[in-house]
Short mmCIF file of N, CA, C and O in Angstrom, two decimals:
data_model
loop_
_atom_site.label_atom_id
_atom_site.label_comp_id
_atom_site.label_asym_id
_atom_site.label_seq_id
_atom_site.Cartn_x
_atom_site.Cartn_y
_atom_site.Cartn_z
N GLN C 116 -2.67 14.25 -11.48
CA GLN C 116 -2.86 13.47 -10.26
C GLN C 116 -4.01 12.49 -10.43
O GLN C 116 -4.88 12.66 -11.28
N VAL C 117 -3.99 11.46 -9.58
CA VAL C 117 -5.09 10.51 -9.54
C VAL C 117 -5.75 10.61 -8.17
O VAL C 117 -5.14 11.02 -7.20
N GLN C 118 -7.02 10.23 -8.14
CA GLN C 118 -7.76 10.16 -6.88
C GLN C 118 -7.75 8.70 -6.43
O GLN C 118 -8.01 7.80 -7.23
N LEU C 119 -7.47 8.47 -5.15
CA LEU C 119 -7.30 7.11 -4.64
C LEU C 119 -8.27 6.85 -3.50
O LEU C 119 -8.45 7.71 -2.63
N VAL C 120 -8.86 5.66 -3.49
CA VAL C 120 -9.77 5.25 -2.41
C VAL C 120 -9.41 3.84 -1.98
O VAL C 120 -9.47 2.90 -2.78
N GLU C 121 -9.05 3.69 -0.69
CA GLU C 121 -8.71 2.38 -0.14
C GLU C 121 -9.95 1.69 0.43
O GLU C 121 -10.90 2.35 0.86
N SER C 122 -9.90 0.37 0.45
CA SER C 122 -10.93 -0.43 1.11
C SER C 122 -10.33 -1.75 1.50
O SER C 122 -9.22 -2.10 1.07
N GLY C 123 -11.06 -2.50 2.32
CA GLY C 123 -10.64 -3.85 2.66
C GLY C 123 -10.06 -4.03 4.04
O GLY C 123 -9.73 -5.15 4.44
N GLY C 124 -9.92 -2.94 4.78
CA GLY C 124 -9.40 -3.07 6.14
C GLY C 124 -10.41 -3.72 7.06
O GLY C 124 -11.56 -3.96 6.69
N GLY C 125 -9.96 -4.04 8.27
CA GLY C 125 -10.86 -4.65 9.24
C GLY C 125 -10.11 -5.23 10.40
O GLY C 125 -8.91 -4.98 10.58
N LEU C 126 -10.82 -6.03 11.18
CA LEU C 126 -10.27 -6.70 12.35
C LEU C 126 -10.04 -8.16 12.03
O LEU C 126 -10.94 -8.84 11.52
N VAL C 127 -8.84 -8.64 12.32
CA VAL C 127 -8.50 -10.03 12.02
C VAL C 127 -7.61 -10.56 13.14
O VAL C 127 -6.89 -9.80 13.79
N GLN C 128 -7.68 -11.86 13.36
CA GLN C 128 -6.82 -12.48 14.37
C GLN C 128 -5.42 -12.68 13.83
O GLN C 128 -5.21 -12.78 12.61
N ALA C 129 -4.47 -12.74 14.72
CA ALA C 129 -3.09 -13.00 14.33
C ALA C 129 -3.02 -14.28 13.50
O ALA C 129 -3.68 -15.28 13.83
N GLY C 130 -2.23 -14.23 12.43
CA GLY C 130 -2.13 -15.36 11.52
C GLY C 130 -3.12 -15.30 10.37
O GLY C 130 -3.00 -16.08 9.41
N GLY C 131 -4.07 -14.40 10.45
CA GLY C 131 -5.09 -14.28 9.41
C GLY C 131 -4.62 -13.48 8.21
O GLY C 131 -3.45 -13.07 8.12
N SER C 132 -5.57 -13.26 7.29
CA SER C 132 -5.27 -12.58 6.03
C SER C 132 -6.29 -11.50 5.74
O SER C 132 -7.45 -11.59 6.18
N LEU C 133 -5.85 -10.49 5.01
CA LEU C 133 -6.72 -9.46 4.49
C LEU C 133 -6.18 -9.04 3.13
O LEU C 133 -4.97 -9.12 2.89
N ARG C 134 -7.07 -8.55 2.26
CA ARG C 134 -6.64 -7.95 1.01
C ARG C 134 -7.16 -6.53 0.95
O ARG C 134 -8.37 -6.30 0.99
N LEU C 135 -6.24 -5.60 0.86
CA LEU C 135 -6.60 -4.20 0.70
C LEU C 135 -6.66 -3.85 -0.77
O LEU C 135 -5.88 -4.37 -1.58
N SER C 136 -7.59 -2.98 -1.11
CA SER C 136 -7.72 -2.49 -2.48
C SER C 136 -7.53 -0.98 -2.52
O SER C 136 -7.89 -0.28 -1.56
N CYS C 137 -7.01 -0.52 -3.62
CA CYS C 137 -6.79 0.92 -3.84
C CYS C 137 -7.33 1.24 -5.23
O CYS C 137 -6.69 0.93 -6.23
N ALA C 138 -8.52 1.82 -5.27
CA ALA C 138 -9.17 2.15 -6.53
C ALA C 138 -8.79 3.56 -6.95
O ALA C 138 -8.86 4.49 -6.14
N ALA C 139 -8.41 3.71 -8.21
CA ALA C 139 -7.93 5.01 -8.70
C ALA C 139 -8.81 5.53 -9.82
O ALA C 139 -9.35 4.76 -10.62
N SER C 140 -8.95 6.82 -9.86
CA SER C 140 -9.63 7.47 -10.98
C SER C 140 -8.58 7.99 -11.94
O SER C 140 -7.42 8.16 -11.59
N GLY C 141 -8.96 8.23 -13.17
CA GLY C 141 -8.02 8.80 -14.13
C GLY C 141 -7.57 7.78 -15.15
O GLY C 141 -7.47 6.58 -14.85
N ARG C 142 -7.26 8.25 -16.33
CA ARG C 142 -6.90 7.36 -17.42
C ARG C 142 -5.41 7.07 -17.49
O ARG C 142 -4.98 6.30 -18.32
N THR C 143 -4.63 7.65 -16.58
CA THR C 143 -3.18 7.46 -16.62
C THR C 143 -2.69 6.60 -15.47
O THR C 143 -1.52 6.64 -15.13
N PHE C 144 -3.57 5.81 -14.89
CA PHE C 144 -3.22 4.99 -13.72
C PHE C 144 -1.98 4.15 -13.99
O PHE C 144 -1.10 4.04 -13.15
N SER C 145 -1.90 3.53 -15.15
CA SER C 145 -0.81 2.60 -15.43
C SER C 145 0.56 3.28 -15.44
O SER C 145 1.59 2.60 -15.33
N SER C 146 0.60 4.59 -15.59
CA SER C 146 1.88 5.28 -15.64
C SER C 146 2.41 5.63 -14.25
O SER C 146 3.56 6.06 -14.12
N TYR C 147 1.61 5.43 -13.22
CA TYR C 147 2.01 5.77 -11.85
C TYR C 147 2.53 4.54 -11.11
O TYR C 147 1.98 3.44 -11.26
N ALA C 148 3.54 4.74 -10.31
CA ALA C 148 3.89 3.74 -9.31
C ALA C 148 2.91 3.89 -8.14
O ALA C 148 2.51 5.00 -7.78
N ILE C 149 2.52 2.76 -7.56
CA ILE C 149 1.60 2.76 -6.43
C ILE C 149 2.30 2.12 -5.24
O ILE C 149 2.96 1.09 -5.37
N ALA C 150 2.16 2.77 -4.11
CA ALA C 150 2.77 2.25 -2.89
C ALA C 150 1.73 2.18 -1.77
O ALA C 150 0.70 2.85 -1.80
N TRP C 151 2.04 1.34 -0.81
CA TRP C 151 1.28 1.28 0.44
C TRP C 151 2.20 1.73 1.57
O TRP C 151 3.36 1.30 1.64
N PHE C 152 1.67 2.59 2.40
CA PHE C 152 2.32 3.03 3.62
C PHE C 152 1.39 2.69 4.79
O PHE C 152 0.20 2.44 4.59
N ARG C 153 1.93 2.70 5.99
CA ARG C 153 1.09 2.49 7.16
C ARG C 153 1.55 3.38 8.29
O ARG C 153 2.72 3.76 8.37
N GLN C 154 0.60 3.70 9.17
CA GLN C 154 0.91 4.55 10.31
C GLN C 154 0.19 4.03 11.53
O GLN C 154 -1.04 3.89 11.52
N SER C 155 0.97 3.75 12.57
CA SER C 155 0.43 3.34 13.86
C SER C 155 0.39 4.54 14.78
O SER C 155 1.14 5.49 14.59
N PRO C 156 -0.47 4.50 15.82
CA PRO C 156 -0.54 5.64 16.75
C PRO C 156 0.82 5.96 17.36
O PRO C 156 1.54 5.07 17.83
N GLY C 157 1.20 7.22 17.30
CA GLY C 157 2.45 7.66 17.88
C GLY C 157 3.67 7.40 17.03
O GLY C 157 4.80 7.70 17.46
N LYS C 158 3.47 6.84 15.86
CA LYS C 158 4.61 6.54 14.98
C LYS C 158 4.48 7.30 13.67
O LYS C 158 3.39 7.71 13.27
N GLU C 159 5.61 7.46 12.99
CA GLU C 159 5.59 8.11 11.69
C GLU C 159 5.05 7.13 10.64
O GLU C 159 5.12 5.92 10.78
N ARG C 160 4.54 7.73 9.57
CA ARG C 160 4.07 6.92 8.45
C ARG C 160 5.27 6.18 7.84
O ARG C 160 6.34 6.77 7.64
N ALA C 161 5.09 4.90 7.54
CA ALA C 161 6.20 4.06 7.11
C ALA C 161 5.87 3.34 5.81
O ALA C 161 4.74 2.90 5.60
N PHE C 162 6.88 3.19 4.98
CA PHE C 162 6.75 2.48 3.71
C PHE C 162 6.49 1.00 3.96
O PHE C 162 7.11 0.38 4.83
N VAL C 163 5.58 0.43 3.15
CA VAL C 163 5.29 -1.00 3.23
C VAL C 163 5.69 -1.71 1.94
O VAL C 163 6.45 -2.68 1.95
N ALA C 164 5.17 -1.22 0.80
CA ALA C 164 5.42 -1.89 -0.47
C ALA C 164 5.15 -0.92 -1.61
O ALA C 164 4.41 0.05 -1.44
N ARG C 165 5.73 -1.24 -2.75
CA ARG C 165 5.54 -0.41 -3.94
C ARG C 165 5.55 -1.28 -5.17
O ARG C 165 6.31 -2.25 -5.24
N ILE C 166 4.74 -0.91 -6.15
CA ILE C 166 4.77 -1.56 -7.46
C ILE C 166 4.88 -0.48 -8.52
O ILE C 166 4.13 0.51 -8.51
N GLY C 167 5.81 -0.65 -9.41
CA GLY C 167 6.04 0.35 -10.44
C GLY C 167 4.98 0.31 -11.52
O GLY C 167 4.22 -0.64 -11.66
N GLY C 168 4.93 1.39 -12.30
CA GLY C 168 4.14 1.36 -13.52
C GLY C 168 4.85 0.49 -14.54
O GLY C 168 5.92 -0.06 -14.27
N GLY C 169 4.28 0.33 -15.70
CA GLY C 169 4.96 -0.46 -16.72
C GLY C 169 5.09 -1.92 -16.31
O GLY C 169 4.10 -2.60 -16.06
N VAL C 170 6.32 -2.42 -16.19
CA VAL C 170 6.54 -3.84 -15.88
C VAL C 170 6.19 -4.18 -14.43
O VAL C 170 6.11 -5.34 -14.07
N GLY C 171 6.01 -3.18 -13.59
CA GLY C 171 5.51 -3.42 -12.25
C GLY C 171 6.51 -4.05 -11.30
O GLY C 171 6.18 -4.96 -10.54
N ARG C 172 7.73 -3.53 -11.29
CA ARG C 172 8.72 -4.03 -10.34
C ARG C 172 8.24 -3.74 -8.91
O ARG C 172 7.71 -2.66 -8.63
N THR C 173 8.48 -4.69 -8.01
CA THR C 173 7.97 -4.56 -6.64
C THR C 173 9.09 -4.39 -5.62
O THR C 173 10.22 -4.87 -5.83
N TYR C 174 8.75 -3.71 -4.54
CA TYR C 174 9.66 -3.48 -3.44
C TYR C 174 8.87 -3.65 -2.13
O TYR C 174 7.69 -3.30 -2.07
N TYR C 175 9.55 -4.17 -1.10
CA TYR C 175 8.88 -4.38 0.18
C TYR C 175 9.82 -3.97 1.31
O TYR C 175 11.04 -4.12 1.22
N THR C 176 9.22 -3.50 2.39
CA THR C 176 10.00 -3.33 3.60
C THR C 176 10.29 -4.72 4.18
O THR C 176 9.51 -5.67 3.97
N ASP C 177 11.41 -4.86 4.89
CA ASP C 177 11.86 -6.18 5.32
C ASP C 177 10.83 -6.91 6.18
O ASP C 177 10.68 -8.13 6.09
N SER C 178 10.11 -6.18 7.01
CA SER C 178 9.21 -6.83 7.97
C SER C 178 8.01 -7.50 7.32
O SER C 178 7.32 -8.29 7.98
N VAL C 179 7.72 -7.22 6.06
CA VAL C 179 6.56 -7.83 5.41
C VAL C 179 6.95 -8.77 4.28
O VAL C 179 6.08 -9.42 3.68
N LYS C 180 8.22 -8.86 3.97
CA LYS C 180 8.65 -9.75 2.88
C LYS C 180 8.24 -11.18 3.18
O LYS C 180 8.43 -11.68 4.29
N GLY C 181 7.68 -11.84 2.19
CA GLY C 181 7.21 -13.21 2.35
C GLY C 181 5.81 -13.31 2.91
O GLY C 181 5.23 -14.41 2.91
N ARG C 182 5.26 -12.22 3.39
CA ARG C 182 3.90 -12.24 3.95
C ARG C 182 2.94 -11.38 3.13
O ARG C 182 1.76 -11.70 3.02
N PHE C 183 3.40 -10.26 2.63
CA PHE C 183 2.55 -9.33 1.87
C PHE C 183 2.93 -9.39 0.39
O PHE C 183 4.09 -9.56 0.04
N THR C 184 1.92 -9.20 -0.46
CA THR C 184 2.14 -9.15 -1.91
C THR C 184 1.39 -7.96 -2.49
O THR C 184 0.17 -7.85 -2.29
N ILE C 185 2.11 -7.11 -3.18
CA ILE C 185 1.48 -5.98 -3.86
C ILE C 185 1.28 -6.33 -5.32
O ILE C 185 2.13 -6.99 -5.93
N SER C 186 0.14 -5.91 -5.87
CA SER C 186 -0.15 -6.18 -7.27
C SER C 186 -1.03 -5.06 -7.81
O SER C 186 -1.48 -4.20 -7.06
N ARG C 187 -1.25 -5.09 -9.11
CA ARG C 187 -2.10 -4.07 -9.72
C ARG C 187 -2.82 -4.64 -10.93
O ARG C 187 -2.32 -5.55 -11.59
N ASP C 188 -3.98 -4.08 -11.22
CA ASP C 188 -4.76 -4.42 -12.40
C ASP C 188 -5.03 -3.11 -13.13
O ASP C 188 -5.88 -2.33 -12.71
N ASN C 189 -4.28 -2.85 -14.19
CA ASN C 189 -4.38 -1.56 -14.87
C ASN C 189 -5.67 -1.43 -15.67
O ASN C 189 -6.05 -0.31 -16.04
N VAL C 190 -6.36 -2.53 -15.94
CA VAL C 190 -7.66 -2.45 -16.61
C VAL C 190 -8.71 -1.95 -15.62
O VAL C 190 -9.57 -1.14 -15.95
N LYS C 191 -8.62 -2.45 -14.39
CA LYS C 191 -9.56 -2.03 -13.35
C LYS C 191 -9.11 -0.78 -12.60
O LYS C 191 -9.82 -0.32 -11.70
N ASN C 192 -7.95 -0.25 -12.94
CA ASN C 192 -7.41 0.92 -12.23
C ASN C 192 -7.36 0.68 -10.72
O ASN C 192 -7.73 1.56 -9.93
N THR C 193 -6.90 -0.48 -10.34
CA THR C 193 -6.89 -0.86 -8.93
C THR C 193 -5.57 -1.53 -8.56
O THR C 193 -5.04 -2.32 -9.34
N ALA C 194 -5.07 -1.18 -7.40
CA ALA C 194 -3.91 -1.86 -6.83
C ALA C 194 -4.36 -2.62 -5.57
O ALA C 194 -5.36 -2.26 -4.95
N TYR C 195 -3.59 -3.63 -5.22
CA TYR C 195 -3.96 -4.49 -4.10
C TYR C 195 -2.76 -4.71 -3.18
O TYR C 195 -1.61 -4.65 -3.60
N LEU C 196 -3.07 -4.99 -1.94
CA LEU C 196 -2.07 -5.47 -1.00
C LEU C 196 -2.65 -6.70 -0.31
O LEU C 196 -3.55 -6.58 0.52
N GLN C 197 -2.16 -7.86 -0.70
CA GLN C 197 -2.56 -9.11 -0.07
C GLN C 197 -1.68 -9.33 1.15
O GLN C 197 -0.46 -9.40 1.02
N MET C 198 -2.30 -9.43 2.30
CA MET C 198 -1.57 -9.57 3.56
C MET C 198 -1.90 -10.92 4.18
O MET C 198 -3.08 -11.21 4.43
N THR C 199 -0.90 -11.73 4.42
CA THR C 199 -1.07 -13.02 5.07
C THR C 199 -0.17 -13.08 6.29
O THR C 199 0.75 -12.27 6.44
N GLY C 200 -0.42 -14.06 7.15
CA GLY C 200 0.39 -14.20 8.35
C GLY C 200 0.44 -12.93 9.17
O GLY C 200 1.48 -12.55 9.72
N LEU C 201 -0.71 -12.28 9.31
CA LEU C 201 -0.75 -10.99 9.99
C LEU C 201 -0.34 -11.11 11.45
O LEU C 201 -0.66 -12.10 12.13
N LYS C 202 0.34 -10.08 11.93
CA LYS C 202 0.83 -10.00 13.30
C LYS C 202 0.25 -8.75 13.97
O LYS C 202 -0.09 -7.79 13.28
N PRO C 203 0.15 -8.76 15.29
CA PRO C 203 -0.36 -7.56 15.98
C PRO C 203 0.41 -6.30 15.61
O PRO C 203 -0.18 -5.22 15.53
N GLU C 204 1.71 -6.43 15.34
CA GLU C 204 2.50 -5.24 14.98
C GLU C 204 2.18 -4.71 13.59
O GLU C 204 2.67 -3.65 13.20
N ASP C 205 1.35 -5.42 12.82
CA ASP C 205 0.88 -4.91 11.53
C ASP C 205 -0.31 -3.96 11.70
O ASP C 205 -0.76 -3.35 10.72
N THR C 206 -0.83 -3.86 12.91
CA THR C 206 -1.95 -2.97 13.17
C THR C 206 -1.58 -1.52 12.85
O THR C 206 -0.58 -1.00 13.34
N ALA C 207 -2.38 -0.89 11.99
CA ALA C 207 -2.09 0.48 11.55
C ALA C 207 -3.20 0.94 10.61
O ALA C 207 -4.03 0.13 10.17
N VAL C 208 -3.17 2.22 10.30
CA VAL C 208 -3.94 2.73 9.18
C VAL C 208 -3.07 2.59 7.93
O VAL C 208 -1.92 3.03 7.93
N TYR C 209 -3.62 1.97 6.92
CA TYR C 209 -2.89 1.72 5.69
C TYR C 209 -3.35 2.72 4.62
O TYR C 209 -4.56 2.88 4.39
N TYR C 210 -2.38 3.33 3.97
CA TYR C 210 -2.65 4.32 2.92
C TYR C 210 -2.04 3.86 1.61
O TYR C 210 -0.92 3.35 1.60
N CYS C 211 -2.76 4.07 0.52
CA CYS C 211 -2.12 3.90 -0.77
C CYS C 211 -1.77 5.28 -1.32
O CYS C 211 -2.40 6.28 -0.98
N ALA C 212 -0.75 5.31 -2.16
CA ALA C 212 -0.23 6.55 -2.69
C ALA C 212 0.28 6.33 -4.10
O ALA C 212 0.72 5.23 -4.43
N ALA C 213 0.25 7.38 -4.89
CA ALA C 213 0.69 7.31 -6.28
C ALA C 213 1.84 8.28 -6.53
O ALA C 213 1.86 9.38 -5.97
N SER C 214 2.76 7.84 -7.34
CA SER C 214 3.93 8.66 -7.65
C SER C 214 4.31 8.52 -9.12
O SER C 214 4.26 7.42 -9.67
N SER C 215 4.71 9.63 -9.70
CA SER C 215 5.28 9.59 -11.06
C SER C 215 6.80 9.71 -11.00
O SER C 215 7.45 9.78 -12.04
N GLY C 216 7.36 9.72 -9.79
CA GLY C 216 8.80 9.83 -9.61
C GLY C 216 9.47 8.49 -9.40
O GLY C 216 8.84 7.44 -9.44
N VAL C 217 10.76 8.54 -9.14
CA VAL C 217 11.55 7.31 -9.03
C VAL C 217 11.97 6.99 -7.60
O VAL C 217 12.47 5.89 -7.33
N MET C 218 11.81 7.94 -6.67
CA MET C 218 12.18 7.64 -5.29
C MET C 218 11.17 6.66 -4.71
O MET C 218 9.96 6.87 -4.79
N ILE C 219 11.65 5.62 -4.10
CA ILE C 219 10.79 4.50 -3.74
C ILE C 219 10.23 4.62 -2.34
O ILE C 219 9.03 4.41 -2.12
N TYR C 220 11.08 4.92 -1.35
CA TYR C 220 10.71 4.71 0.04
C TYR C 220 10.22 5.95 0.77
O TYR C 220 9.61 5.84 1.83
N SER C 221 10.46 7.14 0.23
CA SER C 221 10.08 8.36 0.93
C SER C 221 8.66 8.77 0.59
O SER C 221 8.29 8.84 -0.59
N ASP C 222 7.87 9.08 1.62
CA ASP C 222 6.49 9.51 1.34
C ASP C 222 6.45 10.85 0.64
O ASP C 222 5.45 11.21 0.02
N ARG C 223 7.54 11.61 0.67
CA ARG C 223 7.57 12.90 -0.04
C ARG C 223 7.58 12.73 -1.54
O ARG C 223 7.34 13.68 -2.28
N SER C 224 7.85 11.51 -2.01
CA SER C 224 7.87 11.25 -3.45
C SER C 224 6.48 11.04 -4.02
O SER C 224 6.30 11.00 -5.23
N TYR C 225 5.50 10.90 -3.14
CA TYR C 225 4.15 10.54 -3.56
C TYR C 225 3.24 11.74 -3.47
O TYR C 225 3.17 12.40 -2.42
N ASP C 226 2.52 12.04 -4.56
CA ASP C 226 1.74 13.26 -4.58
C ASP C 226 0.25 13.06 -4.54
O ASP C 226 -0.51 14.03 -4.50
N SER C 227 -0.21 11.82 -4.55
CA SER C 227 -1.64 11.54 -4.38
C SER C 227 -1.79 10.49 -3.31
O SER C 227 -1.06 9.48 -3.32
N TRP C 228 -2.74 10.70 -2.40
CA TRP C 228 -2.94 9.80 -1.26
C TRP C 228 -4.43 9.49 -1.09
O TRP C 228 -5.28 10.35 -1.33
N GLY C 229 -4.70 8.26 -0.64
CA GLY C 229 -6.05 7.93 -0.24
C GLY C 229 -6.31 8.35 1.20
O GLY C 229 -5.43 8.90 1.87
N GLN C 230 -7.51 8.06 1.67
CA GLN C 230 -7.91 8.48 3.00
C GLN C 230 -7.48 7.51 4.10
O GLN C 230 -7.53 7.84 5.28
N GLY C 231 -7.07 6.32 3.70
CA GLY C 231 -6.60 5.33 4.66
C GLY C 231 -7.68 4.33 5.04
O GLY C 231 -8.87 4.62 4.99
N THR C 232 -7.25 3.13 5.40
CA THR C 232 -8.15 2.09 5.88
C THR C 232 -7.49 1.41 7.10
O THR C 232 -6.30 1.12 7.08
N GLN C 233 -8.28 1.19 8.13
CA GLN C 233 -7.75 0.66 9.39
C GLN C 233 -7.61 -0.86 9.33
O GLN C 233 -8.55 -1.56 8.94
N VAL C 234 -6.45 -1.35 9.70
CA VAL C 234 -6.21 -2.78 9.87
C VAL C 234 -5.85 -3.02 11.33
O VAL C 234 -4.92 -2.40 11.85
N THR C 235 -6.60 -3.90 11.98
CA THR C 235 -6.35 -4.23 13.37
C THR C 235 -6.16 -5.73 13.49
O THR C 235 -7.03 -6.50 13.06
N VAL C 236 -5.03 -6.14 14.06
CA VAL C 236 -4.71 -7.55 14.21
C VAL C 236 -4.69 -7.86 15.71
O VAL C 236 -3.89 -7.30 16.46
N SER C 237 -5.58 -8.74 16.13
CA SER C 237 -5.66 -9.10 17.54
C SER C 237 -4.79 -10.32 17.83
O SER C 237 -4.63 -11.20 16.98
N SER C 238 -4.26 -10.35 19.04
CA SER C 238 -3.37 -11.47 19.41
C SER C 238 -4.15 -12.62 20.01
O SER C 238 -5.33 -12.52 20.30
#
């Protein structure tokens, strides 16, 4: 397993941008797929984006396509979520997670989680 720590959340106006970071410990970071999930009050945790290990194929939920970009730097053991065109409905706690499996969208596929970082988008 890897240990994950998120940062970069905050308060931003609608239309603004934020970049979240997910710093990982461990020498096998590059072999893990990294995903971002988010959870709003009263809602279940939901998939946002994923980047694979190796060639780093990416996947996004439909509501963030064209606005969010997931990336990773395997030298720095860090993954990122660049968020642009933020909307109030993007307000949530954002979690990064690591998986050595192939299931993309289910949070049950991920066995390491960070503590979360709050993103609040004001209208």
